[in-house]
Coordinates of C-alpha atoms and ligand atoms in Angstrom, one line a residue:
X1 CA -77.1 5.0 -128.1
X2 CA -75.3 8.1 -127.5
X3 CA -72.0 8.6 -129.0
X4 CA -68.3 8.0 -126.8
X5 CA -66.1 10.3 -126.5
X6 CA -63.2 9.8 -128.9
X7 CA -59.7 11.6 -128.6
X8 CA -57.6 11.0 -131.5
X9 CA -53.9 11.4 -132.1
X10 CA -53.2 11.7 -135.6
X11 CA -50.3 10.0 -137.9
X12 CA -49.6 12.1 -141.2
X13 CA -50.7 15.1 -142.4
X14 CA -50.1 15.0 -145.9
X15 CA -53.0 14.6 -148.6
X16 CA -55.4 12.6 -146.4
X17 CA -54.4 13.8 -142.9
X18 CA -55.4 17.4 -144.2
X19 CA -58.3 15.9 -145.9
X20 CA -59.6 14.4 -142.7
X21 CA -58.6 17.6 -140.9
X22 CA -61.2 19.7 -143.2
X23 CA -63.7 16.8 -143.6
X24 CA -63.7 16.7 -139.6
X25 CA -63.7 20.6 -139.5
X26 CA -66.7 21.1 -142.0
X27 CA -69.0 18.1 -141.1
X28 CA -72.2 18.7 -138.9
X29 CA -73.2 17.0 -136.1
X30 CA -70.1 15.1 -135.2
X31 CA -67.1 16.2 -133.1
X32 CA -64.4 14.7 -132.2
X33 CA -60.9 15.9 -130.7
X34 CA -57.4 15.9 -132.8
X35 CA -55.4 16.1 -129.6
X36 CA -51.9 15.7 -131.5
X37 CA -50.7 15.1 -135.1
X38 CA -47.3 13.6 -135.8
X39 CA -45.3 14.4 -138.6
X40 CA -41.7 13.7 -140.0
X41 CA -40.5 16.3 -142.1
X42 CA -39.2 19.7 -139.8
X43 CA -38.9 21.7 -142.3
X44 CA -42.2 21.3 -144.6
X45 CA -44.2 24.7 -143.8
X46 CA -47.3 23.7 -142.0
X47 CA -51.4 25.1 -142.1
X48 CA -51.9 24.9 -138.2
X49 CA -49.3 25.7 -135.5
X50 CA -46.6 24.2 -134.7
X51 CA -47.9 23.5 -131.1
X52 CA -50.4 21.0 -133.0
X53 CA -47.6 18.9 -134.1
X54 CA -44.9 16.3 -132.6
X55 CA -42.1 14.8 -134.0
X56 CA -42.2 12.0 -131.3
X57 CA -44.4 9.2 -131.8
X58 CA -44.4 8.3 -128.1
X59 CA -45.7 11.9 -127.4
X60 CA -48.9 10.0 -129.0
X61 CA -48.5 6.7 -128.3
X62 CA -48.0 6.8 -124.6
X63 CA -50.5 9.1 -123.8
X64 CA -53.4 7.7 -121.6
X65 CA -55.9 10.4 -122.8
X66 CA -55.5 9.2 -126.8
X67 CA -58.3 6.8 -127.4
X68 CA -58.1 6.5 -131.2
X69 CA -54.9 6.6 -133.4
X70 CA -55.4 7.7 -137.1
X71 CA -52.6 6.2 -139.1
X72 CA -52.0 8.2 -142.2
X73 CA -48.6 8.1 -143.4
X74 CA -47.1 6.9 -146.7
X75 CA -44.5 4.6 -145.0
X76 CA -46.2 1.0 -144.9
X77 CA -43.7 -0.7 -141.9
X78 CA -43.6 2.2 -140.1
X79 CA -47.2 2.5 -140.3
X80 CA -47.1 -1.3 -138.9
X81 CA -44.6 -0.9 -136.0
X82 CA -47.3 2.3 -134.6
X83 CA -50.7 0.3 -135.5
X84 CA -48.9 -2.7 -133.6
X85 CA -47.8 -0.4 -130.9
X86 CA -51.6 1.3 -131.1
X87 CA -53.6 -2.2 -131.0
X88 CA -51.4 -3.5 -127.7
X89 CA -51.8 -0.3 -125.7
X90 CA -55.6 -0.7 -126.1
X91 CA -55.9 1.9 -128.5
X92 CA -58.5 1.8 -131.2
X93 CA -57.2 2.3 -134.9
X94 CA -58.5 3.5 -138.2
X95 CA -55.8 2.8 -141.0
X96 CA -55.8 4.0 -145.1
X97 CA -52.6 1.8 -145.2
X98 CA -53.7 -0.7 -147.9
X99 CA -50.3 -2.2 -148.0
X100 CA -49.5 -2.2 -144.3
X101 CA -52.9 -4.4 -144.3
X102 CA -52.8 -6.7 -147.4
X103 CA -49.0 -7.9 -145.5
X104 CA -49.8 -8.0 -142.0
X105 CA -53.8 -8.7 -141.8
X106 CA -53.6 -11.8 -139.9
X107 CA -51.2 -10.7 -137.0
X108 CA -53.4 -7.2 -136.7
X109 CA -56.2 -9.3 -136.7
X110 CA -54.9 -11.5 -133.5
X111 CA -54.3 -8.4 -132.1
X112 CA -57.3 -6.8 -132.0
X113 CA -58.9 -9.7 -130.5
X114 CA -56.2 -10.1 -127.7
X115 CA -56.9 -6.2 -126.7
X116 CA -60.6 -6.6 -127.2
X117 CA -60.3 -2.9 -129.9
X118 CA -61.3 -2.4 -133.2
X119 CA -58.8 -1.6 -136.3
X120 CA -61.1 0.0 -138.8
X121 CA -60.0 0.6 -142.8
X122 CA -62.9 1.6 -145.0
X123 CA -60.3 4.3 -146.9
X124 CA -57.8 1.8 -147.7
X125 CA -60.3 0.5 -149.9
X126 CA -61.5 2.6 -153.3
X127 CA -61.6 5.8 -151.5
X128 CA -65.0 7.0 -150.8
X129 CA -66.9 4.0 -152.0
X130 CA -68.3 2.1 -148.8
X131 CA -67.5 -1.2 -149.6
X132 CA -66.2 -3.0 -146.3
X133 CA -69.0 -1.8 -144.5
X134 CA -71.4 -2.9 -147.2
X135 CA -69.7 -6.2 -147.5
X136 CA -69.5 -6.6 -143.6
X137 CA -73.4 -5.4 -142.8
X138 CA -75.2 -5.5 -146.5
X139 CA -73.7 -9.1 -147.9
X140 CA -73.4 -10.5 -144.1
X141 CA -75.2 -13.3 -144.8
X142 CA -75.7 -13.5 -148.4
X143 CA -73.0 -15.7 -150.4
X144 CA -70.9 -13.7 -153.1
X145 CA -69.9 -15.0 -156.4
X146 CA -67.3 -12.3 -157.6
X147 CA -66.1 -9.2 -156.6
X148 CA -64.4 -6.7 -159.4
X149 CA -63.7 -3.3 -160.1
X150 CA -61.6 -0.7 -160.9
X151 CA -59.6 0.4 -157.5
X152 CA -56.8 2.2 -158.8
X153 CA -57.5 5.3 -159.7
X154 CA -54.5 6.3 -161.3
X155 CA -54.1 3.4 -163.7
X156 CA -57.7 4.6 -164.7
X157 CA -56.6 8.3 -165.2
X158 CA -53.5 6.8 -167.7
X159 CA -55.7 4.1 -169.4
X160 CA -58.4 6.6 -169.6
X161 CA -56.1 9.4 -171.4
X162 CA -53.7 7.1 -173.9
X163 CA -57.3 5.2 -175.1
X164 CA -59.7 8.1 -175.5
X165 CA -57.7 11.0 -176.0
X166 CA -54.2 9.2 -177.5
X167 CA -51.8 10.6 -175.5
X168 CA -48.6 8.3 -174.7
X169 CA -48.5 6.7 -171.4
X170 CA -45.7 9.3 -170.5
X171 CA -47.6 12.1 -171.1
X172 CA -50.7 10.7 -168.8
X173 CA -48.8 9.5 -166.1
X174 CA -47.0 13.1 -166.0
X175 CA -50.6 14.4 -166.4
X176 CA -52.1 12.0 -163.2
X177 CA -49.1 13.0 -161.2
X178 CA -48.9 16.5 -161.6
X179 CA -53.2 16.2 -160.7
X180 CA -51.9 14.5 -157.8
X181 CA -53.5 11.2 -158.4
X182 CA -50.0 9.7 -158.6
X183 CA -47.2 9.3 -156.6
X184 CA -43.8 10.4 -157.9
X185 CA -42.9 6.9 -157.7
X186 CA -46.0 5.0 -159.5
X187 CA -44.7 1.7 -159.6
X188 CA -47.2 0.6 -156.7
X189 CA -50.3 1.2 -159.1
X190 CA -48.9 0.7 -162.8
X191 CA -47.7 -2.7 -161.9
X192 CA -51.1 -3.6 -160.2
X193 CA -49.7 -3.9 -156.3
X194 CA -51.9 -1.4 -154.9
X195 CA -55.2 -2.9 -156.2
X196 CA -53.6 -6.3 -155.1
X197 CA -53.3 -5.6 -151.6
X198 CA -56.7 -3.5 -152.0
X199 CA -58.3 -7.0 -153.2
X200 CA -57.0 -9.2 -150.7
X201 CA -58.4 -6.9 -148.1
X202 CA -61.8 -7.6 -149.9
X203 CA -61.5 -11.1 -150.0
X204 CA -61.7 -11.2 -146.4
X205 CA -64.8 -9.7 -146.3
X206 CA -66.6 -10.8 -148.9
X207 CA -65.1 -14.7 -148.6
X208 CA -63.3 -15.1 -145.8
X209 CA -60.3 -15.8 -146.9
X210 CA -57.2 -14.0 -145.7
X211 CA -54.5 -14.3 -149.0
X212 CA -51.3 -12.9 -148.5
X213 CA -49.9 -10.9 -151.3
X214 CA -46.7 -13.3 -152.8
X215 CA -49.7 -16.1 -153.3
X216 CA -51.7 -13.0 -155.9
X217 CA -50.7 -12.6 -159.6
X218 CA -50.3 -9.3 -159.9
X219 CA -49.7 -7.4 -164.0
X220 CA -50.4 -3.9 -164.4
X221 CA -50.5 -1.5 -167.8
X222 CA -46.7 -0.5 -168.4
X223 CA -46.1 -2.8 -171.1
X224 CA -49.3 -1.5 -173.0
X225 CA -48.4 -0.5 -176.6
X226 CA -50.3 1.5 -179.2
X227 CA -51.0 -1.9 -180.8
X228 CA -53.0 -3.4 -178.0
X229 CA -55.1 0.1 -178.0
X230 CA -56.1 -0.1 -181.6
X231 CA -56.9 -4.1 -180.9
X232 CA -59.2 -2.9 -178.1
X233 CA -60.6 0.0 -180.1
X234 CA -61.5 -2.2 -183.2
X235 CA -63.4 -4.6 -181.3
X236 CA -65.4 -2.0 -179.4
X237 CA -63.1 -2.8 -176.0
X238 CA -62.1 -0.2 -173.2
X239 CA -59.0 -1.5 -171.4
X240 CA -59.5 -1.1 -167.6
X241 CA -56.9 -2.8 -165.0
X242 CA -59.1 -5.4 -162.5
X243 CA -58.7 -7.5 -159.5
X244 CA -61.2 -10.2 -160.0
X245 CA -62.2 -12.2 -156.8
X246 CA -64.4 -15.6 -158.0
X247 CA -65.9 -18.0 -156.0
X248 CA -66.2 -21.4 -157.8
X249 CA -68.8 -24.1 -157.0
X250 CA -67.2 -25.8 -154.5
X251 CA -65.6 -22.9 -152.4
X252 CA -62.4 -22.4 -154.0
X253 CA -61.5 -18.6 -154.3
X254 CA -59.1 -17.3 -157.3
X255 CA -57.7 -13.7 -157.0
X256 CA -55.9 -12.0 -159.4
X257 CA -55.0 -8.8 -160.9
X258 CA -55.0 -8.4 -164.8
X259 CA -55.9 -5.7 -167.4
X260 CA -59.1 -6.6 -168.8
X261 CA -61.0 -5.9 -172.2
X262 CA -64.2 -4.6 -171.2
X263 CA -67.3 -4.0 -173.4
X264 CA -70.1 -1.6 -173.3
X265 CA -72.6 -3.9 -171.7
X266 CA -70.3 -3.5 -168.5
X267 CA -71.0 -0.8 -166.0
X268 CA -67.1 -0.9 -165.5
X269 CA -66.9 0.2 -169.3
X270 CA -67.8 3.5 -168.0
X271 CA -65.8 4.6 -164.9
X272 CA -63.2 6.5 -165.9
X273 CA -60.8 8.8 -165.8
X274 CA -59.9 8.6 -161.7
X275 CA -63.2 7.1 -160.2
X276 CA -63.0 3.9 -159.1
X277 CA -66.3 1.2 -159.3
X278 CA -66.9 -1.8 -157.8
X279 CA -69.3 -4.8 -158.8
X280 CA -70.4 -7.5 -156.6
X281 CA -72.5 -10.3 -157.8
X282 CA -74.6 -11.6 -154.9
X283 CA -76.7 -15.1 -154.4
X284 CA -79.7 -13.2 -154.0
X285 CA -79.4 -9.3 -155.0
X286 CA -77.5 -10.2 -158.2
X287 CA -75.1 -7.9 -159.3
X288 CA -74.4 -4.7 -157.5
X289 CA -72.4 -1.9 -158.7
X290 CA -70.7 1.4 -156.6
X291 CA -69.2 3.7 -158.4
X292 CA -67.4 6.6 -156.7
X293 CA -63.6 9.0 -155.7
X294 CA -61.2 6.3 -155.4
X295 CA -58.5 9.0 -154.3
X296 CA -58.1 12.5 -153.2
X297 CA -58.0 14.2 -149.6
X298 CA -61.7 15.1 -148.9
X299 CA -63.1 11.7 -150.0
X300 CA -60.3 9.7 -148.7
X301 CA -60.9 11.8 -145.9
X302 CA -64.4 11.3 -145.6
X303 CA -64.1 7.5 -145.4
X304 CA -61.9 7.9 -142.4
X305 CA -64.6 10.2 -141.1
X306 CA -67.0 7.6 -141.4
X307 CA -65.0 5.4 -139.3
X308 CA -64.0 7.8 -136.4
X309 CA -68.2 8.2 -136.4
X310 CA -68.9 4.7 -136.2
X311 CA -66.4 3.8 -133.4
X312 CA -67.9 6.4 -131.5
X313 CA -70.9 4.1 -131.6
X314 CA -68.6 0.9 -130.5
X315 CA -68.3 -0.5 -134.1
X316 CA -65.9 -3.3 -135.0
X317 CA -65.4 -5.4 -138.0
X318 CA -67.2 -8.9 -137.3
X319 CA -65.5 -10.6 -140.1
X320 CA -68.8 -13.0 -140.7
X321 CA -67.8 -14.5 -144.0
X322 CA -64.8 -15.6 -142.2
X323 CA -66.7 -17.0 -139.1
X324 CA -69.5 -18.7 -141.4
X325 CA -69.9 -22.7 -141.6
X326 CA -69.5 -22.9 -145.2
X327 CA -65.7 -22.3 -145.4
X328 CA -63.6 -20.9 -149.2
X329 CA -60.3 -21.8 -149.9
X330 CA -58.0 -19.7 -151.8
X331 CA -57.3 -21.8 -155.6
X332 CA -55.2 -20.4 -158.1
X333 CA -55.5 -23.5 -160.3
X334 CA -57.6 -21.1 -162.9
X335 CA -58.1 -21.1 -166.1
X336 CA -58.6 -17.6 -167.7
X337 CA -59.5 -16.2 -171.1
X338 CA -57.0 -13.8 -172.4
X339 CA -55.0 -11.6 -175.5
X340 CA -51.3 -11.7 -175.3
X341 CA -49.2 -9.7 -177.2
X342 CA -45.7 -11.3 -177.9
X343 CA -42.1 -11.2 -179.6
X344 CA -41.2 -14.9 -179.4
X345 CA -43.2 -18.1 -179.4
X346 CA -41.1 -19.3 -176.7
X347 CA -43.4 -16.4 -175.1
X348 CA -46.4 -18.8 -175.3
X349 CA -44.9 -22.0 -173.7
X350 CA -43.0 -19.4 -170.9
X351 CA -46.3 -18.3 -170.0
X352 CA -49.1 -21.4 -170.2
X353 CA -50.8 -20.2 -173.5
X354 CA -53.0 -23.0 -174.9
X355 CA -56.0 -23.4 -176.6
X356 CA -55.9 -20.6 -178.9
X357 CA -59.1 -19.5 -180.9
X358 CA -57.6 -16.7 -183.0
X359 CA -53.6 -15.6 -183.9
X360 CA -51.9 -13.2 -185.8
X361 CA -48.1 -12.3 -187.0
X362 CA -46.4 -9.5 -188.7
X363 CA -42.8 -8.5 -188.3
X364 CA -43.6 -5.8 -185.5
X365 CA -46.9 -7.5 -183.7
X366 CA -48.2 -10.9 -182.8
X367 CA -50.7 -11.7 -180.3
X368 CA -53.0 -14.7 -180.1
X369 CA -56.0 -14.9 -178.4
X370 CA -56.5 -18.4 -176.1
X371 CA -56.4 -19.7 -172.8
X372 CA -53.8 -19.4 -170.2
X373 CA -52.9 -20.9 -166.8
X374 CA -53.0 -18.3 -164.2
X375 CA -50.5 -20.4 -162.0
X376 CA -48.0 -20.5 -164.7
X377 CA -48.7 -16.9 -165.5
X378 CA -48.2 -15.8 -161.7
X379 CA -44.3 -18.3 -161.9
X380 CA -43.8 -15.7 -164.6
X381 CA -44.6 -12.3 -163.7
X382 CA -40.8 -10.8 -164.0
X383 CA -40.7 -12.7 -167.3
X384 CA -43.8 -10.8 -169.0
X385 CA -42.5 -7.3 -167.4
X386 CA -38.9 -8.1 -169.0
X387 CA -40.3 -8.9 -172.3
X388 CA -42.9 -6.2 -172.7
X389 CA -45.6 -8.7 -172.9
X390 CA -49.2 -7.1 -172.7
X391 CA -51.8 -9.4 -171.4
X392 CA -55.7 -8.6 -171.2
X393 CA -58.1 -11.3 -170.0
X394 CA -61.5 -11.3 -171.7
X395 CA -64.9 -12.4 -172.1
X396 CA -65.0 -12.9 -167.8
X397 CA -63.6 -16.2 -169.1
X398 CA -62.6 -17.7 -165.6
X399 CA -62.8 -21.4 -164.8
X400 CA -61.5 -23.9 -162.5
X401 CA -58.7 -25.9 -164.3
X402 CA -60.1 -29.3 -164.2
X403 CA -63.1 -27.8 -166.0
X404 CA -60.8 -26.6 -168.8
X405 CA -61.9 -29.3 -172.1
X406 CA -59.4 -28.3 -175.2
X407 CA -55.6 -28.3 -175.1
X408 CA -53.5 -28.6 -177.6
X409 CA -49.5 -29.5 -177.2
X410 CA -47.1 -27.0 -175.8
X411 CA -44.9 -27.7 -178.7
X412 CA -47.3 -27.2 -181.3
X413 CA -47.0 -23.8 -180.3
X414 CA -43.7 -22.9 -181.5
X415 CA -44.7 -23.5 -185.0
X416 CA -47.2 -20.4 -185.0
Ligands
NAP501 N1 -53.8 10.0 -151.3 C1 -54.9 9.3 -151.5 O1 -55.7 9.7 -152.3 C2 -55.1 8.0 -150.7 C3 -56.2 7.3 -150.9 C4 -56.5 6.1 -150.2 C5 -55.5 5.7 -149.3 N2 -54.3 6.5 -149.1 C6 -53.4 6.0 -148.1 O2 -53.3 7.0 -147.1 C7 -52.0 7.0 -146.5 C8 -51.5 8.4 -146.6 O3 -51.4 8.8 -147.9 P1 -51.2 10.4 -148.3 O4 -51.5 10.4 -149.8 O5 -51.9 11.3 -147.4 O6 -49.6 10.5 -148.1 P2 -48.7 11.9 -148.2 O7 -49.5 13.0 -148.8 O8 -47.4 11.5 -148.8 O9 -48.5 12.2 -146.6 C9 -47.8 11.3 -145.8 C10 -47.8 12.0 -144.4 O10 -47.2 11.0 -143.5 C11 -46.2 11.7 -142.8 N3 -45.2 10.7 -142.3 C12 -44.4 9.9 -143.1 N4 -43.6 9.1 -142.3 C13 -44.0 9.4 -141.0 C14 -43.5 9.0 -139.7 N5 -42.6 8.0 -139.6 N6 -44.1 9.6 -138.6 C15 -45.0 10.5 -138.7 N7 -45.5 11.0 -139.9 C16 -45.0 10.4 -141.0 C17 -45.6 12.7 -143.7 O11 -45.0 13.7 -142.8 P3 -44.4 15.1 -143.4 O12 -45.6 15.9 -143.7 O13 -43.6 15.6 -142.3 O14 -43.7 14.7 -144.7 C18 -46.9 13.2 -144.3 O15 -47.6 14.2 -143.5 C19 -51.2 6.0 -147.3 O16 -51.2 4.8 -146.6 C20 -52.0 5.9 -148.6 O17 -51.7 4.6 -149.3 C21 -54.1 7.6 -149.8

């Protein structure tokens, strides 16, 4: 099979549009044509001339000779509005946009199939690390039990630099932005959205199932205090934020995004610093793990390469979990294992604590260690940011609720 001619117009040239550019520049054996590369800014000093660039997006878009649109900016609607446009003028698209995605999957998915072209994605998810591809081709027909990881590089940089080398979470985020794995405005991956959306998008190739974000529980690390480090410490625990994707029994799905406690005996235990790692648990191949750049220009870059290269060669996403007999259904009626660190015990009833195996209460500190409802948890997500809760689930403790066989009364609670 011989390779098609692709000529690309380009969206962003920021960190991954100049990746790509060098990735593209420097790789052997493949060619393709960056015909035009819009850009916003006017008065941002460029590497290339000005004659590469336009500042009109129809200058791309309506150009007959542009088979393949790159979408590479940091705006995730405006990104939608030129993939839409893209998709409906027959254009192929290949996308880093893990937010334009995780909201609008289902409509770009329609229109794909209406203008019979392929939307590829691999860099939206964990960088560098082939996962769609492996879950579209390797898992095809194999059935998955969980999906988890670490696909947030710089939550993993911060986590990383408060646990093993104590500095504050300030200091490390200043540190992880000033590296450039963080955007001046972090709230995106220290409140867990970005490895939401980049979970979702998972979940549709690995399960089937296409979530949209408001239905995913979402916590990330900014309410972390040096208490919950020297909890974690004592106990032998690294503290890593990760999407979980589990497939129950009978084909209900639960996603959710939560720091976790994570021991030694865990391959996750050691990816840090800004790698990401993902672990899949397979039917048949057991459990799988990928470890690689979840960030950064040249491998972000490199992903998109791979997709240019493979729709050279015709390739489109087949979404087989999703056309498969056996059918999962999204359930967030879970049941998960977890340390909460409060300041009231109104905290507990607010957030569906029960079942609790071990507590403790000083003036300054008091966490338990129990059960919690993850549907009560997600009604509640503003409440534990407001109150500086920290939560951590442990032990991979995840069950259906129906399954759950201890509870004790909500108001018995309030006496602890
Ligand atoms: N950075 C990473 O490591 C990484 C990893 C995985 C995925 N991604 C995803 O990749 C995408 C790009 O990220 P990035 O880090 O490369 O962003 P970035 O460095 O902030 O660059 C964004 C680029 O988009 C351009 N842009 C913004 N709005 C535009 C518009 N309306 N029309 C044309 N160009 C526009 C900017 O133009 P000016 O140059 O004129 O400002 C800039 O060149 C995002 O979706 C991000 O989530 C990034």
């Amino acid at each position: 099979m011989t390779a098609q001619k692709l000529n690309i117009g380009l969206f962003g040239f920021g960190c991954v549009g100049q990746g790509l550019y060098h990735v593209l520049k420097n790789s052997k054996g493949f060619t393709a044509n960056i015909s035009k590369i819009a850009i916003k800014d006017p008065h941002k000093k460029r590497s290339l001339p000005a004659s590469c660039f336009t500042f009109d997006k129809a200058e791309i878009l309506d150009n007959p000779d542009i088979n393949v649109i790159v979408e590479l900016i940091d705006d995730a609607e405006e990104a939608f509005r030129i993939v839409k446009e893209a998709l409906s003028k027959g254009k192929h698209v290949v996308t880093a946009n893990k937010k334009m995605l995780a909201t609008h999957l289902e409509e770009l998915l329609a229109l794909t199939e209406q203008n019979n072209v392929s939307l590829l994605y691999e860099a939206a998810c964990c960088g560098s690390i082939p996962i769609i591809r492996t879950l579209e081709e390797y898992y095809d027909n194999e059935r998955i039990h969980s999906l988890s990881g670490i696909f947030n590089g710089t939550t993993n940089y911060i986590l990383t630099k408060t646990i093993s080398e104590k500095l504050s979470y300030a200091q490390a985020l200043k540190q992880a932005q000033d590296k450039g794995f963080a955007e001046t405005n972090p709230v995106s991956d220290v409140e867990g959205f970005d490895p939401k959306y980049k979970a979702i998008i998972l979940a549709l190739h690995a399960f089937g199932i296409l979530a949209r974000p408001e239905e995913i529980l979402n916590v990330g690390i900014t309410t972390l205090r040096e208490e919950d480090i020297r909890y974690a410490s004592e106990k032998g625990y690294k503290i890593k934020l990760v999407p979980t994707v589990k497939r129950f029994e009978d084909g209900s799905v639960g996603i959710f995004v939560l720091p976790r406690f994570i021991t030694p005996t865990n391959p996750l235990y050691y990816v840090d610093n800004e790698f990401n790692g993902v672990l899949v648990d397979g039917d048949f191949s057991g459990e799988q793990f990928l470890k690689g750049r979840g960030a950064g220009g040249n491998p972000t870059g490199a992903a998109v390469l791979s997709d240019i290269s493979a729709l050279s060669f015709g390739y489109r996403y087949e979404f087989k979990k999703r056309h498969q007999a056996e059918k999962n259904t999204l359930n967030g009626n879970l049941v998960l294992k977890v340390y909460l660190r409060y300041q009231n015990p109104e905290d507990l009833t607010q957030l569906g604590i029960h079942t609790i195996s071990e507590h403790y209460t000083s003036e300054t500190y008091k966490y338990v260690v129990a059960l919690a409802d993850l549907e009560e948890l997600k009604a509640s997500s503003d409440y534990i940011r407001e109150k500086g809760v920290f939560i951590a689930t442990l032990d991979d403790y995840v069950e259906l609720k129906e399954q759950k066989v201890k509870t004790v009364k909500r108001e018995a609670l309030l006496s602890i």
